[in-house]
């Protein structure tokens, strides 16, 4: 990763295309352990939740969903409700288990404090 000079009018961060990025910072891929009922139930949201392992944008989307869970009507795509995120975590392999647990626990805690109504719901976003 390189930054443009400090005196430049535009600051740009370039992705390291030469493959010199340290291994520990390479994006990770989460995957199912065996047959996944979550994938069968909500394929789109399942994939969005798995993507939090390798994308800051998807992680922010998860937190956005958690913050607005009790306030907005999520209609459209079926989502996996926050009360089930610990189960979701358990049936998937994560590149960094501790980080995934921290992220999903934080998001679930935020959502569960927002006064959501348990049960099947739908969402246009994550």
N, CA, C and O atoms as a GROMACS GRO file, in nm:
protein
  504
    1UNK      N    1   0.085  -0.116   0.000
    1UNK     CA    2   0.000   0.000   0.000
    1UNK      C    3   0.090   0.122   0.000
    1UNK      O    4   0.190   0.126   0.071
    2UNK      N    5   0.053   0.221  -0.080
    2UNK     CA    6   0.132   0.342  -0.082
    2UNK      C    7   0.041   0.463  -0.078
    2UNK      O    8  -0.071   0.460  -0.128
    3UNK      N    9   0.091   0.569  -0.020
    3UNK     CA   10   0.019   0.694  -0.013
    3UNK      C   11   0.088   0.795  -0.103
    3UNK      O   12   0.209   0.788  -0.122
    4UNK      N   13   0.010   0.887  -0.159
    4UNK     CA   14   0.073   0.992  -0.239
    4UNK      C   15   0.149   1.087  -0.148
    4UNK      O   16   0.123   1.088  -0.028
    5UNK      N   17   0.240   1.166  -0.200
    5UNK     CA   18   0.319   1.257  -0.117
    5UNK      C   19   0.231   1.353  -0.038
    5UNK      O   20   0.121   1.387  -0.080
    6UNK      N   21   0.282   1.397   0.076
    6UNK     CA   22   0.206   1.485   0.166
    6UNK      C   23   0.172   1.618   0.101
    6UNK      O   24   0.071   1.679   0.136
    7UNK      N   25   0.254   1.665   0.008
    7UNK     CA   26   0.227   1.794  -0.055
    7UNK      C   27   0.135   1.783  -0.176
    7UNK      O   28   0.107   1.884  -0.240
    8UNK      N   29   0.090   1.665  -0.209
    8UNK     CA   30   0.000   1.645  -0.323
    8UNK      C   31  -0.137   1.702  -0.291
    8UNK      O   32  -0.179   1.704  -0.175
    9UNK      N   33  -0.207   1.747  -0.394
    9UNK     CA   34  -0.340   1.802  -0.373
    9UNK      C   35  -0.443   1.693  -0.350
    9UNK      O   36  -0.549   1.719  -0.293
   10UNK      N   37  -0.415   1.573  -0.394
   10UNK     CA   38  -0.508   1.462  -0.378
   10UNK      C   39  -0.435   1.348  -0.308
   10UNK      O   40  -0.327   1.306  -0.352
   11UNK      N   41  -0.492   1.297  -0.202
   11UNK     CA   42  -0.435   1.183  -0.132
   11UNK      C   43  -0.504   1.059  -0.185
   11UNK      O   44  -0.626   1.051  -0.188
   12UNK      N   45  -0.423   0.962  -0.227
   12UNK     CA   46  -0.479   0.840  -0.284
   12UNK      C   47  -0.408   0.721  -0.223
   12UNK      O   48  -0.285   0.719  -0.211
   13UNK      N   49  -0.486   0.622  -0.183
   13UNK     CA   50  -0.430   0.498  -0.132
   13UNK      C   51  -0.442   0.396  -0.242
   13UNK      O   52  -0.552   0.366  -0.289
   14UNK      N   53  -0.330   0.341  -0.285
   14UNK     CA   54  -0.328   0.240  -0.390
   14UNK      C   55  -0.321   0.102  -0.329
   14UNK      O   56  -0.245   0.077  -0.236
   15UNK      N   57  -0.401   0.013  -0.383
   15UNK     CA   58  -0.394  -0.126  -0.341
   15UNK      C   59  -0.263  -0.184  -0.389
   15UNK      O   60  -0.214  -0.150  -0.497
   16UNK      N   61  -0.206  -0.271  -0.311
   16UNK     CA   62  -0.078  -0.332  -0.344
   16UNK      C   63  -0.099  -0.439  -0.450
   16UNK      O   64  -0.141  -0.550  -0.418
   17UNK      N   65  -0.070  -0.410  -0.573
   17UNK     CA   66  -0.092  -0.504  -0.683
   17UNK      C   67   0.028  -0.596  -0.706
   17UNK      O   68   0.019  -0.688  -0.787
   18UNK      N   69   0.138  -0.572  -0.637
   18UNK     CA   70   0.257  -0.654  -0.655
   18UNK      C   71   0.256  -0.775  -0.561
   18UNK      O   72   0.346  -0.859  -0.569
   19UNK      N   73   0.158  -0.786  -0.474
   19UNK     CA   74   0.151  -0.900  -0.384
   19UNK      C   75   0.245  -0.890  -0.266
   19UNK      O   76   0.283  -0.991  -0.208
   20UNK      N   77   0.283  -0.768  -0.229
   20UNK     CA   78   0.374  -0.751  -0.116
   20UNK      C   79   0.302  -0.720   0.014
   20UNK      O   80   0.365  -0.697   0.117
   21UNK      N   81   0.170  -0.719   0.009
   21UNK     CA   82   0.091  -0.695   0.130
   21UNK      C   83   0.119  -0.808   0.229
   21UNK      O   84   0.120  -0.925   0.190
   22UNK      N   85   0.140  -0.775   0.355
   22UNK     CA   86   0.161  -0.882   0.455
   22UNK      C   87   0.044  -0.980   0.456
   22UNK      O   88  -0.072  -0.939   0.444
   23UNK      N   89   0.074  -1.107   0.470
   23UNK     CA   90  -0.028  -1.212   0.467
   23UNK      C   91  -0.140  -1.184   0.566
   23UNK      O   92  -0.257  -1.209   0.534
   24UNK      N   93  -0.110  -1.134   0.684
   24UNK     CA   94  -0.211  -1.114   0.787
   24UNK      C   95  -0.313  -1.007   0.750
   24UNK      O   96  -0.420  -1.001   0.811
   25UNK      N   97  -0.283  -0.921   0.652
   25UNK     CA   98  -0.378  -0.818   0.614
   25UNK      C   99  -0.457  -0.854   0.489
   25UNK      O  100  -0.544  -0.778   0.447
   26UNK      N  101  -0.428  -0.968   0.428
   26UNK     CA  102  -0.502  -1.010   0.310
   26UNK      C  103  -0.646  -1.041   0.349
   26UNK      O  104  -0.671  -1.098   0.455
   27UNK      N  105  -0.742  -1.002   0.263
   27UNK     CA  106  -0.882  -1.029   0.295
   27UNK      C  107  -0.907  -1.177   0.318
   27UNK      O  108  -0.852  -1.262   0.247
   28UNK      N  109  -0.988  -1.209   0.416
   28UNK     CA  110  -1.019  -1.346   0.446
   28UNK      C  111  -1.151  -1.388   0.384
   28UNK      O  112  -1.232  -1.306   0.341
   29UNK      N  113  -1.170  -1.517   0.381
   29UNK     CA  114  -1.294  -1.572   0.327
   29UNK      C  115  -1.355  -1.661   0.435
   29UNK      O  116  -1.290  -1.752   0.486
   30UNK      N  117  -1.479  -1.634   0.467
   30UNK     CA  118  -1.552  -1.719   0.560
   30UNK      C  119  -1.628  -1.823   0.478
   30UNK      O  120  -1.663  -1.798   0.362
   31UNK      N  121  -1.653  -1.939   0.538
   31UNK     CA  122  -1.726  -2.042   0.463
   31UNK      C  123  -1.806  -2.130   0.559
   31UNK      O  124  -1.781  -2.134   0.679
   32UNK      N  125  -1.902  -2.198   0.502
   32UNK     CA  126  -1.989  -2.287   0.579
   32UNK      C  127  -1.912  -2.411   0.623
   32UNK      O  128  -1.820  -2.457   0.555
   33UNK      N  129  -1.952  -2.464   0.738
   33UNK     CA  130  -1.899  -2.593   0.785
   33UNK      C  131  -2.012  -2.693   0.760
   33UNK      O  132  -2.108  -2.700   0.837
   34UNK      N  133  -2.001  -2.769   0.654
   34UNK     CA  134  -2.106  -2.865   0.621
   34UNK      C  135  -2.228  -2.799   0.559
   34UNK      O  136  -2.221  -2.686   0.510
   35UNK      N  137  -2.338  -2.871   0.562
   35UNK     CA  138  -2.464  -2.819   0.508
   35UNK      C  139  -2.510  -2.701   0.593
   35UNK      O  140  -2.504  -2.707   0.716
   36UNK      N  141  -2.554  -2.594   0.526
   36UNK     CA  142  -2.588  -2.471   0.598
   36UNK      C  143  -2.735  -2.436   0.580
   36UNK      O  144  -2.778  -2.398   0.471
   37UNK      N  145  -2.812  -2.448   0.688
   37UNK     CA  146  -2.953  -2.412   0.685
   37UNK      C  147  -2.972  -2.263   0.659
   37UNK      O  148  -3.071  -2.222   0.599
   38UNK      N  149  -2.877  -2.182   0.705
   38UNK     CA  150  -2.887  -2.038   0.684
   38UNK      C  151  -2.879  -2.004   0.535
   38UNK      O  152  -2.949  -1.915   0.488
   39UNK      N  153  -2.793  -2.075   0.462
   39UNK     CA  154  -2.782  -2.051   0.318
   39UNK      C  155  -2.911  -2.090   0.248
   39UNK      O  156  -2.958  -2.020   0.159
   40UNK      N  157  -2.970  -2.202   0.290
   40UNK     CA  158  -3.096  -2.247   0.230
   40UNK      C  159  -3.209  -2.148   0.259
   40UNK      O  160  -3.294  -2.123   0.174
   41UNK      N  161  -3.210  -2.095   0.378
   41UNK     CA  162  -3.318  -2.006   0.425
   41UNK      C  163  -3.308  -1.865   0.366
   41UNK      O  164  -3.409  -1.810   0.322
   42UNK      N  165  -3.190  -1.808   0.367
   42UNK     CA  166  -3.170  -1.669   0.324
   42UNK      C  167  -3.039  -1.657   0.248
   42UNK      O  168  -2.942  -1.602   0.300
   43UNK      N  169  -3.033  -1.707   0.124
   43UNK     CA  170  -2.905  -1.714   0.054
   43UNK      C  171  -2.835  -1.578   0.037
   43UNK      O  172  -2.714  -1.569   0.056
   44UNK      N  173  -2.909  -1.475   0.001
   44UNK     CA  174  -2.846  -1.345  -0.021
   44UNK      C  175  -2.790  -1.289   0.109
   44UNK      O  176  -2.674  -1.246   0.113
   45UNK      N  177  -2.869  -1.291   0.216
   45UNK     CA  178  -2.822  -1.234   0.342
   45UNK      C  179  -2.710  -1.320   0.401
   45UNK      O  180  -2.616  -1.268   0.462
   46UNK      N  181  -2.720  -1.450   0.385
   46UNK     CA  182  -2.614  -1.542   0.427
   46UNK      C  183  -2.480  -1.498   0.368
   46UNK      O  184  -2.380  -1.485   0.439
   47UNK      N  185  -2.479  -1.475   0.236
   47UNK     CA  186  -2.356  -1.436   0.169
   47UNK      C  187  -2.308  -1.298   0.215
   47UNK      O  188  -2.187  -1.276   0.226
   48UNK      N  189  -2.401  -1.207   0.243
   48UNK     CA  190  -2.364  -1.075   0.294
   48UNK      C  191  -2.298  -1.087   0.431
   48UNK      O  192  -2.199  -1.019   0.459
   49UNK      N  193  -2.353  -1.172   0.516
   49UNK     CA  194  -2.294  -1.191   0.649
   49UNK      C  195  -2.157  -1.256   0.640
   49UNK      O  196  -2.066  -1.220   0.716
   50UNK      N  197  -2.139  -1.351   0.550
   50UNK     CA  198  -2.007  -1.412   0.533
   50UNK      C  199  -1.905  -1.310   0.484
   50UNK      O  200  -1.787  -1.318   0.517
   51UNK      N  201  -1.951  -1.215   0.405
   51UNK     CA  202  -1.860  -1.115   0.347
   51UNK      C  203  -1.800  -1.021   0.451
   51UNK      O  204  -1.702  -0.953   0.421
   52UNK      N  205  -1.856  -1.014   0.572
   52UNK     CA  206  -1.799  -0.925   0.673
   52UNK      C  207  -1.657  -0.967   0.709
   52UNK      O  208  -1.580  -0.885   0.760
   53UNK      N  209  -1.621  -1.091   0.683
   53UNK     CA  210  -1.486  -1.140   0.715
   53UNK      C  211  -1.379  -1.077   0.628
   53UNK      O  212  -1.263  -1.070   0.668
   54UNK      N  213  -1.416  -1.032   0.509
   54UNK     CA  214  -1.315  -0.980   0.418
   54UNK      C  215  -1.342  -0.842   0.365
   54UNK      O  216  -1.274  -0.797   0.272
   55UNK      N  217  -1.441  -0.771   0.422
   55UNK     CA  218  -1.476  -0.641   0.368
   55UNK      C  219  -1.516  -0.545   0.480
   55UNK      O  220  -1.610  -0.572   0.555
   56UNK      N  221  -1.446  -0.435   0.490
   56UNK     CA  222  -1.483  -0.333   0.587
   56UNK      C  223  -1.622  -0.279   0.554
   56UNK      O  224  -1.701  -0.253   0.644
   57UNK      N  225  -1.650  -0.263   0.426
   57UNK     CA  226  -1.781  -0.213   0.385
   57UNK      C  227  -1.894  -0.305   0.433
   57UNK      O  228  -1.995  -0.257   0.483
   58UNK      N  229  -1.877  -0.437   0.418
   58UNK     CA  230  -1.979  -0.531   0.465
   58UNK      C  231  -1.990  -0.529   0.617
   58UNK      O  232  -2.099  -0.544   0.672
   59UNK      N  233  -1.878  -0.511   0.687
   59UNK     CA  234  -1.881  -0.502   0.833
   59UNK      C  235  -1.960  -0.378   0.876
   59UNK      O  236  -2.037  -0.384   0.972
   60UNK      N  237  -1.940  -0.268   0.806
   60UNK     CA  238  -2.016  -0.147   0.836
   60UNK      C  239  -2.164  -0.168   0.805
   60UNK      O  240  -2.250  -0.121   0.879
   61UNK      N  241  -2.194  -0.239   0.697
   61UNK     CA  242  -2.333  -0.272   0.665
   61UNK      C  243  -2.398  -0.352   0.778
   61UNK      O  244  -2.514  -0.329   0.811
   62UNK      N  245  -2.324  -0.446   0.835
   62UNK     CA  246  -2.376  -0.525   0.947
   62UNK      C  247  -2.408  -0.435   1.066
   62UNK      O  248  -2.514  -0.449   1.127
   63UNK      N  249  -2.318  -0.344   1.099
   63UNK     CA  250  -2.342  -0.252   1.210
   63UNK      C  251  -2.457  -0.158   1.179
   63UNK      O  252  -2.534  -0.123   1.268
   64UNK      N  253  -2.470  -0.116   1.054
   64UNK     CA  254  -2.581  -0.031   1.014
   64UNK      C  255  -2.714  -0.104   1.033
   64UNK      O  256  -2.811  -0.047   1.083
   65UNK      N  257  -2.718  -0.230   0.993
   65UNK     CA  258  -2.839  -0.312   1.013
   65UNK      C  259  -2.870  -0.322   1.161
   65UNK      O  260  -2.986  -0.307   1.202
   66UNK      N  261  -2.768  -0.347   1.242
   66UNK     CA  262  -2.789  -0.362   1.386
   66UNK      C  263  -2.843  -0.233   1.448
   66UNK      O  264  -2.936  -0.238   1.530
   67UNK      N  265  -2.788  -0.120   1.410
   67UNK     CA  266  -2.829   0.008   1.467
   67UNK      C  267  -2.973   0.040   1.431
   67UNK      O  268  -3.047   0.096   1.512
   68UNK      N  269  -3.014   0.007   1.310
   68UNK     CA  270  -3.148   0.043   1.263
   68UNK      C  271  -3.250  -0.069   1.278
   68UNK      O  272  -3.365  -0.054   1.238
   69UNK      N  273  -3.209  -0.182   1.336
   69UNK     CA  274  -3.295  -0.300   1.343
   69UNK      C  275  -3.432  -0.270   1.403
   69UNK      O  276  -3.534  -0.314   1.348
   70UNK      N  277  -3.437  -0.200   1.512
   70UNK     CA  278  -3.564  -0.173   1.579
   70UNK      C  279  -3.637  -0.050   1.528
   70UNK      O  280  -3.748  -0.021   1.571
   71UNK      N  281  -3.575   0.023   1.436
   71UNK     CA  282  -3.632   0.149   1.390
   71UNK      C  283  -3.691   0.143   1.250
   71UNK      O  284  -3.786   0.214   1.221
   72UNK      N  285  -3.637   0.060   1.164
   72UNK     CA  286  -3.677   0.057   1.024
   72UNK      C  287  -3.751  -0.071   0.989
   72UNK      O  288  -3.734  -0.175   1.053
   73UNK      N  289  -3.832  -0.062   0.886
   73UNK     CA  290  -3.902  -0.177   0.833
   73UNK      C  291  -3.815  -0.238   0.724
   73UNK      O  292  -3.800  -0.180   0.616
   74UNK      N  293  -3.759  -0.352   0.750
   74UNK     CA  294  -3.676  -0.420   0.652
   74UNK      C  295  -3.763  -0.513   0.571
   74UNK      O  296  -3.789  -0.627   0.610
   75UNK      N  297  -3.809  -0.463   0.456
   75UNK     CA  298  -3.892  -0.546   0.370
   75UNK      C  299  -3.818  -0.574   0.240
   75UNK      O  300  -3.736  -0.494   0.196
   76UNK      N  301  -3.845  -0.686   0.181
   76UNK     CA  302  -3.775  -0.726   0.059
   76UNK      C  303  -3.710  -0.860   0.078
   76UNK      O  304  -3.779  -0.963   0.086
   77UNK      N  305  -3.578  -0.862   0.086
   77UNK     CA  306  -3.504  -0.985   0.102
   77UNK      C  307  -3.515  -1.038   0.245
   77UNK      O  308  -3.521  -0.961   0.340
   78UNK      N  309  -3.519  -1.169   0.258
   78UNK     CA  310  -3.521  -1.230   0.392
   78UNK      C  311  -3.385  -1.214   0.457
   78UNK      O  312  -3.281  -1.228   0.392
   79UNK      N  313  -3.387  -1.183   0.585
   79UNK     CA  314  -3.260  -1.168   0.659
   79UNK      C  315  -3.256  -1.264   0.776
   79UNK      O  316  -3.358  -1.315   0.823
   80UNK      N  317  -3.136  -1.287   0.822
   80UNK     CA  318  -3.113  -1.368   0.941
   80UNK      C  319  -3.116  -1.272   1.058
   80UNK      O  320  -3.035  -1.180   1.065
   81UNK      N  321  -3.208  -1.292   1.149
   81UNK     CA  322  -3.227  -1.195   1.258
   81UNK      C  323  -3.112  -1.198   1.358
   81UNK      O  324  -3.048  -1.302   1.376
   82UNK      N  325  -3.085  -1.086   1.423
   82UNK     CA  326  -2.972  -1.075   1.515
   82UNK      C  327  -2.969  -1.178   1.628
   82UNK      O  328  -2.861  -1.217   1.671
   83UNK      N  329  -3.083  -1.222   1.676
   83UNK     CA  330  -3.085  -1.322   1.782
   83UNK      C  331  -3.022  -1.453   1.737
   83UNK      O  332  -2.981  -1.534   1.820
   84UNK      N  333  -3.014  -1.475   1.605
   84UNK     CA  334  -2.957  -1.598   1.551
   84UNK      C  335  -2.813  -1.582   1.502
   84UNK      O  336  -2.754  -1.678   1.454
   85UNK      N  337  -2.756  -1.463   1.514
   85UNK     CA  338  -2.620  -1.442   1.468
   85UNK      C  339  -2.518  -1.527   1.543
   85UNK      O  340  -2.421  -1.572   1.481
   86UNK      N  341  -2.534  -1.553   1.673
   86UNK     CA  342  -2.439  -1.645   1.739
   86UNK      C  343  -2.442  -1.785   1.677
   86UNK      O  344  -2.337  -1.849   1.664
   87UNK      N  345  -2.560  -1.833   1.640
   87UNK     CA  346  -2.570  -1.963   1.574
   87UNK      C  347  -2.502  -1.958   1.437
   87UNK      O  348  -2.433  -2.051   1.396
   88UNK      N  349  -2.524  -1.847   1.366
   88UNK     CA  350  -2.462  -1.829   1.235
   88UNK      C  351  -2.309  -1.836   1.248
   88UNK      O  352  -2.242  -1.902   1.169
   89UNK      N  353  -2.256  -1.767   1.347
   89UNK     CA  354  -2.112  -1.770   1.372
   89UNK      C  355  -2.061  -1.912   1.393
   89UNK      O  356  -1.958  -1.950   1.339
   90UNK      N  357  -2.135  -1.988   1.470
   90UNK     CA  358  -2.091  -2.122   1.510
   90UNK      C  359  -2.084  -2.221   1.393
   90UNK      O  360  -2.006  -2.315   1.398
   91UNK      N  361  -2.164  -2.203   1.291
   91UNK     CA  362  -2.168  -2.299   1.181
   91UNK      C  363  -2.087  -2.254   1.060
   91UNK      O  364  -2.104  -2.307   0.949
   92UNK      N  365  -1.999  -2.156   1.081
   92UNK     CA  366  -1.913  -2.109   0.974
   92UNK      C  367  -1.769  -2.101   1.022
   92UNK      O  368  -1.742  -2.080   1.140
   93UNK      N  369  -1.678  -2.118   0.928
   93UNK     CA  370  -1.534  -2.106   0.957
   93UNK      C  371  -1.492  -1.967   0.914
   93UNK      O  372  -1.517  -1.924   0.801
   94UNK      N  373  -1.427  -1.897   1.007
   94UNK     CA  374  -1.387  -1.758   0.986
   94UNK      C  375  -1.236  -1.746   0.979
   94UNK      O  376  -1.166  -1.819   1.049
   95UNK      N  377  -1.184  -1.656   0.896
   95UNK     CA  378  -1.038  -1.639   0.888
   95UNK      C  379  -0.980  -1.592   1.021
   95UNK      O  380  -0.865  -1.625   1.053
   96UNK      N  381  -1.056  -1.515   1.097
   96UNK     CA  382  -1.013  -1.468   1.229
   96UNK      C  383  -1.133  -1.485   1.322
   96UNK      O  384  -1.219  -1.397   1.332
   97UNK      N  385  -1.138  -1.599   1.391
   97UNK     CA  386  -1.252  -1.630   1.477
   97UNK      C  387  -1.278  -1.523   1.582
   97UNK      O  388  -1.393  -1.483   1.603
   98UNK      N  389  -1.174  -1.476   1.647
   98UNK     CA  390  -1.191  -1.378   1.754
   98UNK      C  391  -1.249  -1.247   1.701
   98UNK      O  392  -1.337  -1.188   1.764
   99UNK      N  393  -1.201  -1.203   1.587
   99UNK     CA  394  -1.254  -1.080   1.529
   99UNK      C  395  -1.400  -1.097   1.486
   99UNK      O  396  -1.481  -1.007   1.507
  100UNK      N  397  -1.432  -1.210   1.427
  100UNK     CA  398  -1.571  -1.236   1.385
  100UNK      C  399  -1.663  -1.237   1.506
  100UNK      O  400  -1.772  -1.180   1.501
  101UNK      N  401  -1.622  -1.302   1.614
  101UNK     CA  402  -1.703  -1.306   1.736
  101UNK      C  403  -1.723  -1.165   1.790
  101UNK      O  404  -1.834  -1.128   1.828
  102UNK      N  405  -1.615  -1.086   1.795
  102UNK     CA  406  -1.627  -0.948   1.845
  102UNK      C  407  -1.725  -0.868   1.760
  102UNK      O  408  -1.810  -0.798   1.815
  103UNK      N  409  -1.715  -0.877   1.629
  103UNK     CA  410  -1.800  -0.800   1.540
  103UNK      C  411  -1.947  -0.841   1.553
  103UNK      O  412  -2.034  -0.756   1.568
  104UNK      N  413  -1.974  -0.972   1.546
  104UNK     CA  414  -2.112  -1.018   1.553
  104UNK      C  415  -2.172  -0.998   1.692
  104UNK      O  416  -2.290  -0.966   1.704
  105UNK      N  417  -2.091  -1.015   1.797
  105UNK     CA  418  -2.142  -0.990   1.932
  105UNK      C  419  -2.178  -0.843   1.950
  105UNK      O  420  -2.282  -0.811   2.007
  106UNK      N  421  -2.094  -0.755   1.900
  106UNK     CA  422  -2.122  -0.612   1.909
  106UNK      C  423  -2.249  -0.578   1.831
  106UNK      O  424  -2.337  -0.508   1.882
  107UNK      N  425  -2.258  -0.627   1.709
  107UNK     CA  426  -2.375  -0.599   1.625
  107UNK      C  427  -2.502  -0.656   1.687
  107UNK      O  428  -2.605  -0.588   1.690
  108UNK      N  429  -2.497  -0.778   1.738
  108UNK     CA  430  -2.615  -0.839   1.800
  108UNK      C  431  -2.655  -0.762   1.926
  108UNK      O  432  -2.774  -0.740   1.950
  109UNK      N  433  -2.558  -0.721   2.005
  109UNK     CA  434  -2.587  -0.645   2.126
  109UNK      C  435  -2.657  -0.514   2.091
  109UNK      O  436  -2.754  -0.476   2.156
  110UNK      N  437  -2.609  -0.446   1.989
  110UNK     CA  438  -2.671  -0.320   1.945
  110UNK      C  439  -2.814  -0.347   1.899
  110UNK      O  440  -2.907  -0.277   1.940
  111UNK      N  441  -2.832  -0.447   1.815
  111UNK     CA  442  -2.966  -0.477   1.760
  111UNK      C  443  -3.062  -0.521   1.869
  111UNK      O  444  -3.178  -0.479   1.870
  112UNK      N  445  -3.016  -0.605   1.961
  112UNK     CA  446  -3.105  -0.656   2.065
  112UNK      C  447  -3.146  -0.546   2.163
  112UNK      O  448  -3.251  -0.556   2.226
  113UNK      N  449  -3.064  -0.443   2.176
  113UNK     CA  450  -3.099  -0.329   2.262
  113UNK      C  451  -3.192  -0.231   2.191
  113UNK      O  452  -3.248  -0.141   2.254
  114UNK      N  453  -3.209  -0.248   2.061
  114UNK     CA  454  -3.289  -0.152   1.985
  114UNK      C  455  -3.439  -0.180   1.993
  114UNK      O  456  -3.519  -0.105   1.937
  115UNK      N  457  -3.477  -0.286   2.061
  115UNK     CA  458  -3.619  -0.315   2.079
  115UNK      C  459  -3.684  -0.379   1.959
  115UNK      O  460  -3.801  -0.354   1.931
  116UNK      N  461  -3.609  -0.462   1.888
  116UNK     CA  462  -3.666  -0.528   1.771
  116UNK      C  463  -3.766  -0.633   1.814
  116UNK      O  464  -3.763  -0.681   1.927
  117UNK      N  465  -3.853  -0.669   1.722
  117UNK     CA  466  -3.950  -0.776   1.746
  117UNK      C  467  -3.896  -0.906   1.689
  117UNK      O  468  -3.872  -0.913   1.569
  118UNK      N  469  -3.876  -1.009   1.772
  118UNK     CA  470  -3.824  -1.135   1.720
  118UNK      C  471  -3.921  -1.199   1.621
  118UNK      O  472  -4.042  -1.175   1.626
  119UNK      N  473  -3.867  -1.279   1.534
  119UNK     CA  474  -3.950  -1.348   1.436
  119UNK      C  475  -3.899  -1.322   1.296
  119UNK      O  476  -3.810  -1.239   1.278
  120UNK      N  477  -3.954  -1.391   1.198
  120UNK     CA  478  -3.910  -1.372   1.061
  120UNK      C  479  -3.936  -1.229   1.014
  120UNK      O  480  -4.042  -1.172   1.038
  121UNK      N  481  -3.836  -1.174   0.946
  121UNK     CA  482  -3.846  -1.040   0.891
  121UNK      C  483  -3.784  -1.041   0.752
  121UNK      O  484  -3.719  -1.139   0.714
  122UNK      N  485  -3.802  -0.936   0.678
  122UNK     CA  486  -3.737  -0.922   0.549
  122UNK      C  487  -3.662  -0.790   0.548
  122UNK      O  488  -3.689  -0.701   0.628
  123UNK      N  489  -3.567  -0.779   0.455
  123UNK     CA  490  -3.488  -0.655   0.448
  123UNK      C  491  -3.444  -0.629   0.305
  123UNK      O  492  -3.419  -0.722   0.227
  124UNK      N  493  -3.435  -0.502   0.273
  124UNK     CA  494  -3.382  -0.462   0.142
  124UNK      C  495  -3.230  -0.453   0.149
  124UNK      O  496  -3.163  -0.464   0.047
  125UNK      N  497  -3.175  -0.434   0.268
  125UNK     CA  498  -3.030  -0.426   0.288
  125UNK      C  499  -2.983  -0.546   0.364
  125UNK      O  500  -3.057  -0.643   0.383
  126UNK      N  501  -2.861  -0.541   0.408
  126UNK     CA  502  -2.801  -0.654   0.480
  126UNK      C  503  -2.878  -0.698   0.599
  126UNK      O  504  -2.838  -0.792   0.667
   0.00000   0.00000   0.00000
